[in-house]
XYZ file of C-alpha atoms in Angstrom:
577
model
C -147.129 -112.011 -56.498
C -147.411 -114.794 -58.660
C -144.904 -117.940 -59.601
C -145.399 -116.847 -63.188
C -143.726 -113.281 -62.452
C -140.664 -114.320 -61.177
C -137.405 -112.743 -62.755
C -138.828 -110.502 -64.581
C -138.583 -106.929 -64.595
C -141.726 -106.331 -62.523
C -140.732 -108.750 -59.988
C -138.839 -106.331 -57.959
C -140.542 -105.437 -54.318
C -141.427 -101.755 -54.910
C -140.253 -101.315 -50.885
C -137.177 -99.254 -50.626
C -137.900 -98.347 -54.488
C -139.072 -95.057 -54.594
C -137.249 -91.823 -54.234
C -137.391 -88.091 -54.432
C -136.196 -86.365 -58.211
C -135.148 -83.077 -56.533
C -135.291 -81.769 -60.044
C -139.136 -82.384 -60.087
C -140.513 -82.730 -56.559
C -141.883 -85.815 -57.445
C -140.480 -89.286 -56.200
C -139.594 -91.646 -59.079
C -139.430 -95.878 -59.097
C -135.845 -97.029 -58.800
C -134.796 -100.438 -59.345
C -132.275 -102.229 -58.107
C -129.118 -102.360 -60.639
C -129.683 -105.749 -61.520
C -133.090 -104.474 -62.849
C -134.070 -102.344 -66.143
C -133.735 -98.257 -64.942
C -135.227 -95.429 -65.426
C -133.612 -93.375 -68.160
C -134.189 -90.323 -65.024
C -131.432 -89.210 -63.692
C -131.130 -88.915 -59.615
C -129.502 -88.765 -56.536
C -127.072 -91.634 -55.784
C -128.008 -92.933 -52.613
C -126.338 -94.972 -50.191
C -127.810 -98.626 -49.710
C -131.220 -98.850 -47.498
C -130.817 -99.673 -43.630
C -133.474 -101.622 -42.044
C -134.395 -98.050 -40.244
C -135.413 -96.429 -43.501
C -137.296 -99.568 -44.955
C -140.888 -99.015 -45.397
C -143.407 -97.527 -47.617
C -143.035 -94.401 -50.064
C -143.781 -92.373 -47.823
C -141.880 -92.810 -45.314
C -138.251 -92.475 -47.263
C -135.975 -89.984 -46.916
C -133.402 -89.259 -49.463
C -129.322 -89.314 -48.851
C -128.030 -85.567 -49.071
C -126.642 -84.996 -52.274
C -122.569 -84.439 -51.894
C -121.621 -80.962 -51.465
C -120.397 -79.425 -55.007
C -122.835 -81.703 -56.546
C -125.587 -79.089 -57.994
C -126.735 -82.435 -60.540
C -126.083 -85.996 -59.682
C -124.862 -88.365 -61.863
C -127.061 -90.235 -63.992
C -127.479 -93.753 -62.832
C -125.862 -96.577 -64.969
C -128.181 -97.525 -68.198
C -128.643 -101.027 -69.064
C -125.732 -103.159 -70.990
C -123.088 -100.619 -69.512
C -120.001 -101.931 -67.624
C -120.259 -101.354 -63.967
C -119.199 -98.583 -62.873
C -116.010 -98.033 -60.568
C -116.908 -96.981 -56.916
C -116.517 -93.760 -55.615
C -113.254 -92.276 -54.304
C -113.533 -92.888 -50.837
C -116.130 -95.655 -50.856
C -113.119 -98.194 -52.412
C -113.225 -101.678 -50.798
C -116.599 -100.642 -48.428
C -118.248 -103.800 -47.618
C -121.860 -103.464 -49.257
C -125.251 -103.892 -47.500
C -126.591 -106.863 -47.206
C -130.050 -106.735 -49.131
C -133.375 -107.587 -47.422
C -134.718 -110.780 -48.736
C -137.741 -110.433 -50.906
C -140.248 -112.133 -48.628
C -138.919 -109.964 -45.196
C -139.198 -106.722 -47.842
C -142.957 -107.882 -48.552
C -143.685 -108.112 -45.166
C -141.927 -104.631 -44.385
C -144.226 -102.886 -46.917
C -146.992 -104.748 -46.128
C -147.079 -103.715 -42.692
C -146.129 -100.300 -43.281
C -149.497 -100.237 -45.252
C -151.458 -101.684 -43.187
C -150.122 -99.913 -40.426
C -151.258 -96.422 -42.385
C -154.873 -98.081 -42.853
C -155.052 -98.745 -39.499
C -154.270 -95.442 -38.084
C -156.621 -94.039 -41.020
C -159.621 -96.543 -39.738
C -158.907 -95.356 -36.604
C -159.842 -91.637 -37.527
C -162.057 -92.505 -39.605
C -164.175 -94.669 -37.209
C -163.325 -91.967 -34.401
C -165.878 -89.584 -36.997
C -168.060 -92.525 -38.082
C -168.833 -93.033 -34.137
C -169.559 -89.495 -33.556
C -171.866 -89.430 -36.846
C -173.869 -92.499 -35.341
C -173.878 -90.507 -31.616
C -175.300 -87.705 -33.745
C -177.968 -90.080 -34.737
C -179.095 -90.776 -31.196
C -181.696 -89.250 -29.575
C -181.765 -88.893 -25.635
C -184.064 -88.045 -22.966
C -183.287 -86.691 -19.338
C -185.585 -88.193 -17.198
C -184.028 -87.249 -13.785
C -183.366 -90.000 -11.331
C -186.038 -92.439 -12.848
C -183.246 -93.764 -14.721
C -179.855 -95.068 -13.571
C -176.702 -92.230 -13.867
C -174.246 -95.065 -15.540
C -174.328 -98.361 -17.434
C -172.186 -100.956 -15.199
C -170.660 -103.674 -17.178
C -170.261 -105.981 -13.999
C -174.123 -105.955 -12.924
C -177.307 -107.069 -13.399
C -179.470 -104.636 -15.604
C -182.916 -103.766 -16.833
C -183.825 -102.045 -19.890
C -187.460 -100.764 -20.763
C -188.323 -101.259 -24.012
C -190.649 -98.756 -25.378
C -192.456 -99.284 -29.029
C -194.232 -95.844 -29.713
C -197.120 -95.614 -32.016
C -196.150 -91.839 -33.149
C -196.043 -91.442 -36.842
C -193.238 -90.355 -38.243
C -191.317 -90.437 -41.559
C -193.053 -91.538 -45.077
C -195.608 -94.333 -45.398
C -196.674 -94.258 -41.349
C -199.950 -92.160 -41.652
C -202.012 -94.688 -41.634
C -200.392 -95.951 -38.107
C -201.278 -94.563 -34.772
C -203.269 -91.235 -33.950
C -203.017 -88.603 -35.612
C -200.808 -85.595 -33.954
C -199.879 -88.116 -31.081
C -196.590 -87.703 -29.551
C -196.889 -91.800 -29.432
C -198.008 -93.773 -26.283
C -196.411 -97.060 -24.927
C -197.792 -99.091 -27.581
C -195.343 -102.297 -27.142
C -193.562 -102.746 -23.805
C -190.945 -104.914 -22.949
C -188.930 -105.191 -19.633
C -185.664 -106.828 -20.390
C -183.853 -107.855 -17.518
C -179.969 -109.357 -18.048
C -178.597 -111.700 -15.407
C -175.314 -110.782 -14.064
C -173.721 -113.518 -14.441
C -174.998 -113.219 -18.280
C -176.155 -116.772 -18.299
C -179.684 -115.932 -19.252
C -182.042 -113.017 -20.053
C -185.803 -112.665 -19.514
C -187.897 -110.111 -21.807
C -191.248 -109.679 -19.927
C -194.040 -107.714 -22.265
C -196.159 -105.450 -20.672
C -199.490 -105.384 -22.269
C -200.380 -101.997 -23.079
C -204.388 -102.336 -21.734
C -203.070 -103.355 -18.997
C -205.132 -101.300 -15.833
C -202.916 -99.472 -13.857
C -202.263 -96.594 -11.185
C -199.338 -94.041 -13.322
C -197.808 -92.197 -10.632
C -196.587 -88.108 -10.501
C -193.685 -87.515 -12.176
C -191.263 -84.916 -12.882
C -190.129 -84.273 -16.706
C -188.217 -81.816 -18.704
C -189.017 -79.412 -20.686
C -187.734 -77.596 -23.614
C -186.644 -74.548 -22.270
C -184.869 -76.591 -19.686
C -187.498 -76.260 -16.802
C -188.855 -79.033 -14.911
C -192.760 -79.532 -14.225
C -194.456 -82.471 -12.932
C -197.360 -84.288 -14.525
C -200.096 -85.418 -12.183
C -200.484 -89.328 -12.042
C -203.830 -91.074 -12.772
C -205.059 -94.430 -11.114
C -206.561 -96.977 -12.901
C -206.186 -96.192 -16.623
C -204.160 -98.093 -19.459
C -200.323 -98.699 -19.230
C -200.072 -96.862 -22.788
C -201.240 -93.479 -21.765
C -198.152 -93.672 -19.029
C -196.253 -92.140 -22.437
C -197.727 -89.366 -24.665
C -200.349 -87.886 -23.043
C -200.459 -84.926 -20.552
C -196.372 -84.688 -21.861
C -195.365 -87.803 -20.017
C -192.032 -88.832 -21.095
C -189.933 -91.784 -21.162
C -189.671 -91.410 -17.214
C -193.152 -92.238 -16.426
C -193.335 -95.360 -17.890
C -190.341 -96.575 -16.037
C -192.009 -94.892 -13.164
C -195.229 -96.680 -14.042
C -193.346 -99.895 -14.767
C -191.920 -100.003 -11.000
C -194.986 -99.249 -9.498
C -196.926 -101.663 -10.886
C -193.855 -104.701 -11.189
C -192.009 -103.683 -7.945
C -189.071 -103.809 -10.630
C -187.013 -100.798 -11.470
C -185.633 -100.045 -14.638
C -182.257 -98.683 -15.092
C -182.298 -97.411 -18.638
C -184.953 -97.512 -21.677
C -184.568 -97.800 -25.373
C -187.691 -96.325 -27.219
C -188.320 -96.882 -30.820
C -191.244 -96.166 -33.210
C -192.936 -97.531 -36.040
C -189.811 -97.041 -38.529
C -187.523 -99.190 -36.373
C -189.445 -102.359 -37.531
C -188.791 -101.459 -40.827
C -185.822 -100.395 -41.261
C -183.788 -102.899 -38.930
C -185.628 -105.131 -41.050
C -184.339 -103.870 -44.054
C -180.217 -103.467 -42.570
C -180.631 -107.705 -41.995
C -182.443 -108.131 -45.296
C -185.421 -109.407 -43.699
C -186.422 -111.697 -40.975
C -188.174 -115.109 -41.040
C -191.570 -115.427 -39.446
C -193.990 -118.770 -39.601
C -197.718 -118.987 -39.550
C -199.884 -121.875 -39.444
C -202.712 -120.595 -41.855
C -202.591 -118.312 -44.651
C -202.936 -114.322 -43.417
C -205.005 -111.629 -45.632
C -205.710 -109.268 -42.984
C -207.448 -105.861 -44.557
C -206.770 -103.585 -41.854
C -202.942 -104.313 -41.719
C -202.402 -105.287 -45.319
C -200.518 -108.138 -44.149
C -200.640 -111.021 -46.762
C -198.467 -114.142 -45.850
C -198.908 -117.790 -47.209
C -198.885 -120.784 -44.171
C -195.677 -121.516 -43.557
C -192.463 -119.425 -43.500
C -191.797 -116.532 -45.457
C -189.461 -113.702 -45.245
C -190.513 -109.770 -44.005
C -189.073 -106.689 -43.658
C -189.912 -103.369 -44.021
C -193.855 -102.301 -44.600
C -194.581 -105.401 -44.341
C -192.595 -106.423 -41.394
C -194.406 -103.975 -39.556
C -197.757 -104.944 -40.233
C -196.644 -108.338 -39.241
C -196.153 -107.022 -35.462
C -198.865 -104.747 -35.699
C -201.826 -107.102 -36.688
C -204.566 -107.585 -34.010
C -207.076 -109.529 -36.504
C -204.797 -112.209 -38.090
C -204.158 -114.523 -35.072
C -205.911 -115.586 -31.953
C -208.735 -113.923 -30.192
C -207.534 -110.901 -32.332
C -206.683 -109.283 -29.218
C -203.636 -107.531 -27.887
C -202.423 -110.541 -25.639
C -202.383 -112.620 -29.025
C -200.758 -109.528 -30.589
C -197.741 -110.064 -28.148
C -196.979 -113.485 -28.580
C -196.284 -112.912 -32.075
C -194.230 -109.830 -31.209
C -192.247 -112.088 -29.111
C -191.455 -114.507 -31.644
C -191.081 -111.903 -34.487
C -188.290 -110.032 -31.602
C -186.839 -114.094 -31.254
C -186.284 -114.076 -35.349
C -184.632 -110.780 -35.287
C -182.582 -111.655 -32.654
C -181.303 -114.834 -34.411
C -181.109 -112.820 -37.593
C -179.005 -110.303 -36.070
C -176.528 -112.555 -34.030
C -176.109 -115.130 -37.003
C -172.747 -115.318 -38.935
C -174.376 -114.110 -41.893
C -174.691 -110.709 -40.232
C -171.967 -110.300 -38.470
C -169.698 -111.358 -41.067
C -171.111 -108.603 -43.585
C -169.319 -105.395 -43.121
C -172.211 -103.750 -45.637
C -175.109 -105.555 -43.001
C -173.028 -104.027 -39.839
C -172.960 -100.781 -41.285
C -176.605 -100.727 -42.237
C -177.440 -102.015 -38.856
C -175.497 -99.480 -37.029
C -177.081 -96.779 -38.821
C -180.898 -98.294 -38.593
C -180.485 -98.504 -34.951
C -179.116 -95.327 -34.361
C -181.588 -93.387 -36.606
C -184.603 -95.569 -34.800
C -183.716 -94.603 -30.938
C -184.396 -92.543 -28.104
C -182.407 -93.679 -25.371
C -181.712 -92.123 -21.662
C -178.898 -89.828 -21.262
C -176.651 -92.247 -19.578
C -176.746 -94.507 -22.024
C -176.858 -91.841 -25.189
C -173.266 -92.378 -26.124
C -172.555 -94.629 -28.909
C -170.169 -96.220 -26.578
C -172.164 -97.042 -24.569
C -174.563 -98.817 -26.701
C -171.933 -100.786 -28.034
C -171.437 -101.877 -24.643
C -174.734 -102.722 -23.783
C -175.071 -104.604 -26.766
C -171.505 -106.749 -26.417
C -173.096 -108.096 -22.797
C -176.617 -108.720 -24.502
C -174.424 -110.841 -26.992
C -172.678 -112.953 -24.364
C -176.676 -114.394 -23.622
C -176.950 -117.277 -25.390
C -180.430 -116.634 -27.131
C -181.655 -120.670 -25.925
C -181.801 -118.260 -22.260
C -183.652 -115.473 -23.307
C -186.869 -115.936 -21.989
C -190.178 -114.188 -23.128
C -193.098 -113.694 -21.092
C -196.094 -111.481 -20.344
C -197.339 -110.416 -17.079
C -199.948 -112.972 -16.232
C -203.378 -110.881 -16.401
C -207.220 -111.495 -15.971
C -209.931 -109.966 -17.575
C -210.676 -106.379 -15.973
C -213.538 -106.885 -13.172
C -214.745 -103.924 -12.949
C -216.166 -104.050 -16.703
C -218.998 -105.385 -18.248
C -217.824 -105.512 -21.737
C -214.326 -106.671 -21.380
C -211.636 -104.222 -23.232
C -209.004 -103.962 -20.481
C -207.216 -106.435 -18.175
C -205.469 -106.750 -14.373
C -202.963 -108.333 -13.259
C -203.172 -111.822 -12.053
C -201.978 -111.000 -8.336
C -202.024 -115.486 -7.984
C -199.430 -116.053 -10.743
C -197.800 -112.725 -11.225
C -195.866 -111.855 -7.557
C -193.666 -114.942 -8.322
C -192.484 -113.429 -11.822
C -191.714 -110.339 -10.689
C -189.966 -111.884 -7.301
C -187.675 -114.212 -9.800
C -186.717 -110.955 -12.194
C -185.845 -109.011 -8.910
C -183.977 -111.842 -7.115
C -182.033 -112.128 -10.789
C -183.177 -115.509 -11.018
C -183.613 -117.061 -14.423
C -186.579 -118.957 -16.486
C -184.071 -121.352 -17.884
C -181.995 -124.335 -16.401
C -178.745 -122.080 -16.324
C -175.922 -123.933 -14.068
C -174.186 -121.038 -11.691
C -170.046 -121.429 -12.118
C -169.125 -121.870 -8.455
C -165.829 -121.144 -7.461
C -163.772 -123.877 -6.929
C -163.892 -125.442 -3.193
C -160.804 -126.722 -1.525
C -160.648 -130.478 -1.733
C -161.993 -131.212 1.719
C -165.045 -129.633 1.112
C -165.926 -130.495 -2.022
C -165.272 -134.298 -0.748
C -168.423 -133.781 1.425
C -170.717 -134.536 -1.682
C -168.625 -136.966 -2.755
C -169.804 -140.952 -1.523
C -172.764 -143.024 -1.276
C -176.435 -141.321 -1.102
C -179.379 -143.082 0.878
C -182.639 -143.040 -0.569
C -184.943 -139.462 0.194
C -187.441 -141.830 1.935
C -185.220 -142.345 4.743
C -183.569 -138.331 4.854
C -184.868 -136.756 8.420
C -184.899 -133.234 8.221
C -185.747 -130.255 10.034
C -186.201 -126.894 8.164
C -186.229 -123.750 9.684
C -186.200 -120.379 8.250
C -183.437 -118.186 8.588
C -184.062 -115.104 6.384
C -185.644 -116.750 3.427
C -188.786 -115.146 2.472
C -192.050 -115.586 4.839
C -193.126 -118.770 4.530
C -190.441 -120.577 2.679
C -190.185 -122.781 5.275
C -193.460 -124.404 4.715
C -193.151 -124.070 0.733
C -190.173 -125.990 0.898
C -191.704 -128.312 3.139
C -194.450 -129.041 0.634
C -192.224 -129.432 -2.236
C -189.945 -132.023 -0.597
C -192.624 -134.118 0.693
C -194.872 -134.049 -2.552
C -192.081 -133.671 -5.036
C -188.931 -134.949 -4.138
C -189.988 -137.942 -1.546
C -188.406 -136.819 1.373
C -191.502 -137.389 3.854
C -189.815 -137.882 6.907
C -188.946 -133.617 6.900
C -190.933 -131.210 9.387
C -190.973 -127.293 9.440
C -189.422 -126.346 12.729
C -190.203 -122.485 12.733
C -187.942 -119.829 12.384
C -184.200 -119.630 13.112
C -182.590 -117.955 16.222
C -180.148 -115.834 13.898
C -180.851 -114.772 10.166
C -178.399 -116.455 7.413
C -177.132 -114.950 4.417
C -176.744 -118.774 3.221
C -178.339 -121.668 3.283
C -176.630 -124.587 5.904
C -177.417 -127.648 6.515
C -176.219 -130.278 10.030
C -175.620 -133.176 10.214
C -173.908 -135.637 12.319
C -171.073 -138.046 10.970
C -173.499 -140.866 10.639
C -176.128 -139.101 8.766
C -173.692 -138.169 5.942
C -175.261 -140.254 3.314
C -178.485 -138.443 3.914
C -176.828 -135.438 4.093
C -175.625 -135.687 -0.037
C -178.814 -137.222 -1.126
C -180.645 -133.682 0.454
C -177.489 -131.342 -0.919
C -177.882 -133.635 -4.377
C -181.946 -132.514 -4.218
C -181.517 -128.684 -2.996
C -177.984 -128.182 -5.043
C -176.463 -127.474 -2.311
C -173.014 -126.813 -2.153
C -169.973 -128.376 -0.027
C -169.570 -125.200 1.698
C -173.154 -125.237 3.082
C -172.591 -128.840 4.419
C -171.699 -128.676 7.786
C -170.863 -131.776 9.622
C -171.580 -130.785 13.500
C -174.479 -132.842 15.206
C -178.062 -133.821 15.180
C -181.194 -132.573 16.452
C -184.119 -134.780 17.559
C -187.320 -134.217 15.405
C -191.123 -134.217 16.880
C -191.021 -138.278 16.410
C -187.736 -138.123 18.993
C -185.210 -138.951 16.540
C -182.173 -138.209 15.141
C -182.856 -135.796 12.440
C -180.346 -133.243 10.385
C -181.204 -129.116 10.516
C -181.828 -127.119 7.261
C -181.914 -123.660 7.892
C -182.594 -121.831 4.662
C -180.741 -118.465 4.421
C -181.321 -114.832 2.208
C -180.154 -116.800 -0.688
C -182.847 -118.968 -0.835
C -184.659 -118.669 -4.077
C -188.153 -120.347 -3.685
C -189.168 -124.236 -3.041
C -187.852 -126.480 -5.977
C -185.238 -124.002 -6.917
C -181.747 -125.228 -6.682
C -179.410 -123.094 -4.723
C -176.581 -124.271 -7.569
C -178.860 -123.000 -10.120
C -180.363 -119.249 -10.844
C -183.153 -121.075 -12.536
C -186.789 -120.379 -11.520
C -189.600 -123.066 -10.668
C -191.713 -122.862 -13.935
C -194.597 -120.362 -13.765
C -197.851 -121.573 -14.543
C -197.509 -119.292 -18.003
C -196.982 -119.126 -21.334
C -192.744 -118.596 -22.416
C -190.901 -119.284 -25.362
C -187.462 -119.139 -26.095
C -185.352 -116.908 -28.345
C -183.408 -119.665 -30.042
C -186.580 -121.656 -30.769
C -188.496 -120.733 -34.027
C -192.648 -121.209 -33.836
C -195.477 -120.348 -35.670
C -198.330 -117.851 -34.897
C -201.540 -118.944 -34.924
């Protein structure tokens, strides 16, 4: 209420105001006496107690005095005041409510009614969007139950069935849809980082048996096939959602837990909820086939024409489906930004339009089909920061078995240590672990002078790293770190789940400078004695344990050594080419 209104006859709190005309049914404003009345006769009631303060519709009325069929009629304005009741003489009256605490009192009552109203409401509004969902049972390919306190993988799947208005000209016709855009999305547990490895869909490879549903409820299995296109692990022969997981872990040695498929109207209409998503090119696009028509630079897409934007194979590159990926990635990076930006979340309209796009766009496993669920999955995608969501593809070579090249392979030099990192839940970014705090005694062992690496003797022996790890991280300490007085002493007489490293009290300063290098922690310092090396000198012992991630990697980091392939970043904007 305004300054303006004050002491006027509409500056009364309507709290406490309102009550019941037994004559009509109907409750009636009733000011205060001070106040102009209503010319309405009704029931004298005894001054308001805090207990029946509140909004309309909570009041209840005093009982009306027995032999009392009427009540009085209240006092009309310029009349003397009235003499109390017998019986009520000399009664000490009720202290009114102040104006402000009465404000507050209605207020809350209000909002307290919204509230509980929002609540039902949303209870329906979450059961429409559940409605919304599709889901698939595809047996134990998937995971039974979304765990908020692990790592997890999610397939996915970008169908090329046509469905709804303006998609005939996409996809074949009658198809069910094959895998036409894979992702595997793996999310750290620690939710420090995220890496989103595409799967290129002529990629050759061997789609094992597997068992779906069927409509009547049956189960049948469809034979596998070696050495044919990732796509047709979806679509053809009735393979479901299932085989592609199936064909994902055969092929990766990484198992998905859950997969969100999506088809052609997903692009647009998510699009469309976030009105539109930014996309770069460095030349001017007028591709034909897609109908995609951009100037250089920046410009803004969503619906038909966001989807020709990720569906173009002739507008960039080698016009090729590897080229066709990296600009899926950074269309996915855009959308990702678009969605997570303050200018999304803080529209209730964008939410809502959002929450009903996605919905209406996916097929999901039953696990994860409640809306719940999703909300979950999305509230730990969000705690990612998007500068550690890394995108990849599966390094590939062209397929040797073909003359005219049309498929590809994987690349079995580069591609083992991506799919070791994403199973070891180690990250693509420089992502500092949070260590738990060490007692002040150990932490004080990296705490002091360092010598130089030149002058570190080491010893490193294996004990339950991966085969050869020893030697790796031989190669990387001598090459890349300077440490060249280091030897690989074989294989350790008991398996460690960490990684230690000895050292005698004199060989401390060598002992931080190599814990400084490795990131080794004060825990996995142990000061005991040292061993003599194959020169016959004092040297320290590293014995790398099961938590050893790979030579260069810091055990105080869940950061991968760089693969020798292309990635990009979700929080970086770039333009295709």
């Amino acid at each position: 209420m305004d300054a303006q209104g004050r002491g006027r006859a509409d500056d009364v709190d309507p709290a406490d105001q309102w009550v019941l005309n037994p004559n009509t049914g109907e409750y009636e404003l009733r000011l205060s006496p001070s106040a102009p009345q209503s010319g309405i006769p009704g029931p004298r009631r005894a001054a308001p107690s805090p207990s029946r303060m509140g909004a309309p519709g909570s009041r209840t009325t005093a009982p009306v005095a027995p032999g009392r069929d009427v009540p009085p009629p209240r006092r009309r304005r310029g009349a003397p005041p009235e003499e109390p009741l017998p019986g009520r003489r000399g009664r000490r009256p009720v202290k009114q409510k102040s104006k402000a605490k009465k404000a507050l009192l209605w207020t809350g009552g209000t909002m307290a009614f919204v509230l509980v109203a929002g609540a039902t409401t949303g209870y329906f509004y979450l059961k429409h969007l559940e409605g919304n969902v599709g889901t698939t049972d595809v047996g134990d390919a998937a995971a039974s139950s979304f765990s908020k306190d692990e790592a997890f993988n999610i397939l996915i799947i970008g169908t090329d069935k046509r469905t709804g208005e303006g998609n005939e000209g996409y996809g074949d016709a009658g198809s069910v849809g094959h895998a036409d855009t894979t992702i595997l999305l793996h999310v750290a547990k620690d939710r420090t980082n995220a890496t989103a490895l595409s799967i290129p869909r002529d990629l050759i490879v061997d789609i094992p048996d597997c068992k779906t549903k069927q409509e009547d409820g049956t189960d049948t299995v469809v034979a596998g096939q070696d050495g044919v296109r990732f796509n047709r692990s979806l679509g053809e022969r009735g393979r479901d959602a299932g085989c592609t997981m199936r064909t994902v872990e055969a092929a990766t040695g990484i198992k998905p837990d859950h997969f969100v498929m999506a088809d052609f109207n997903a692009v647009k209409t998510l699009t469309t909820a976030v009105d539109g998503v930014e996309v770069c090119v460095e030349n001017a696009v007028n591709d034909k086939k897609s109908k995609l028509v951009l100037p250089a630079g920046t410009s803004k897409v969503e619906g038909e024409r966001a989807l020709a934007f990720v569906r173009t194979r002739h507008a960039f590159g080698n016009e090729g489906d590897l080229d066709r990926i990296k600009v899926q990635q950074q269309f996915l990076g855009s959308l990702m930004r678009k969605m997570t930006s303050g200018d999304t979340l803080t529209s209730p309209t964008k939410l809502l339009k959002l929450a009903e796009a996605a919905t209406n766009a996916l097929t999901v496993n039953e696990a994860i089909g409640k809306v719940g669920t999703l909300k979950d999955i999305a509230l730990e995608l969000k705690k990612v920061p998007t500068k550690n969501i890394s995108f990849m593809t599966i390094p590939v070579v062209d397929n040797p078995a073909e003359t005219i090249k049309a498929t590809v392979v994987v690349d079995r030099t580069r591609a083992p240590a991506i799919f070791d990192a994403i199973a070891g839940d180690v990250s693509f970014t420089e992502v500092k672990k949070q260590e738990k705090k060490e007692k002040a005694e150990v932490a004080a062992r990296l705490k002091g002078t360092k010598s130089a690496a030149s002058d570190v003797r080491v010893r490193i022996l294996n004990g339950g790293a991966a085969g050869g790890s020893a030697q790796q991280q031989l190669a990387h300490l001598q090459t890349e770190e300077g440490v060249t007085k280091s030897e690989n002493a074989g294989n350790a007489e008991a398996a460690l789940a960490k990684t230690t490293l000895e050292y005698a009290p004199d060989q401390a300063d060598q002992a931080r400078r190599l814990a400084d290098i490795m990131g080794l922690s004060g825990a996995a310092m142990k000061p005991g004695k040292s061993v003599t090396n194959a020169q016959g000198l004092p040297a320290m012992t590293l014995t790398l344990g099961k938590d050893f991630k790979g030579a260069g990697v810091k055990l105080n980091s869940s950061t991968a050594a760089a693969p020798n392939v292309d990635k990009s970043t979700a929080d970086k904007a770039q333009c295709a080419s």
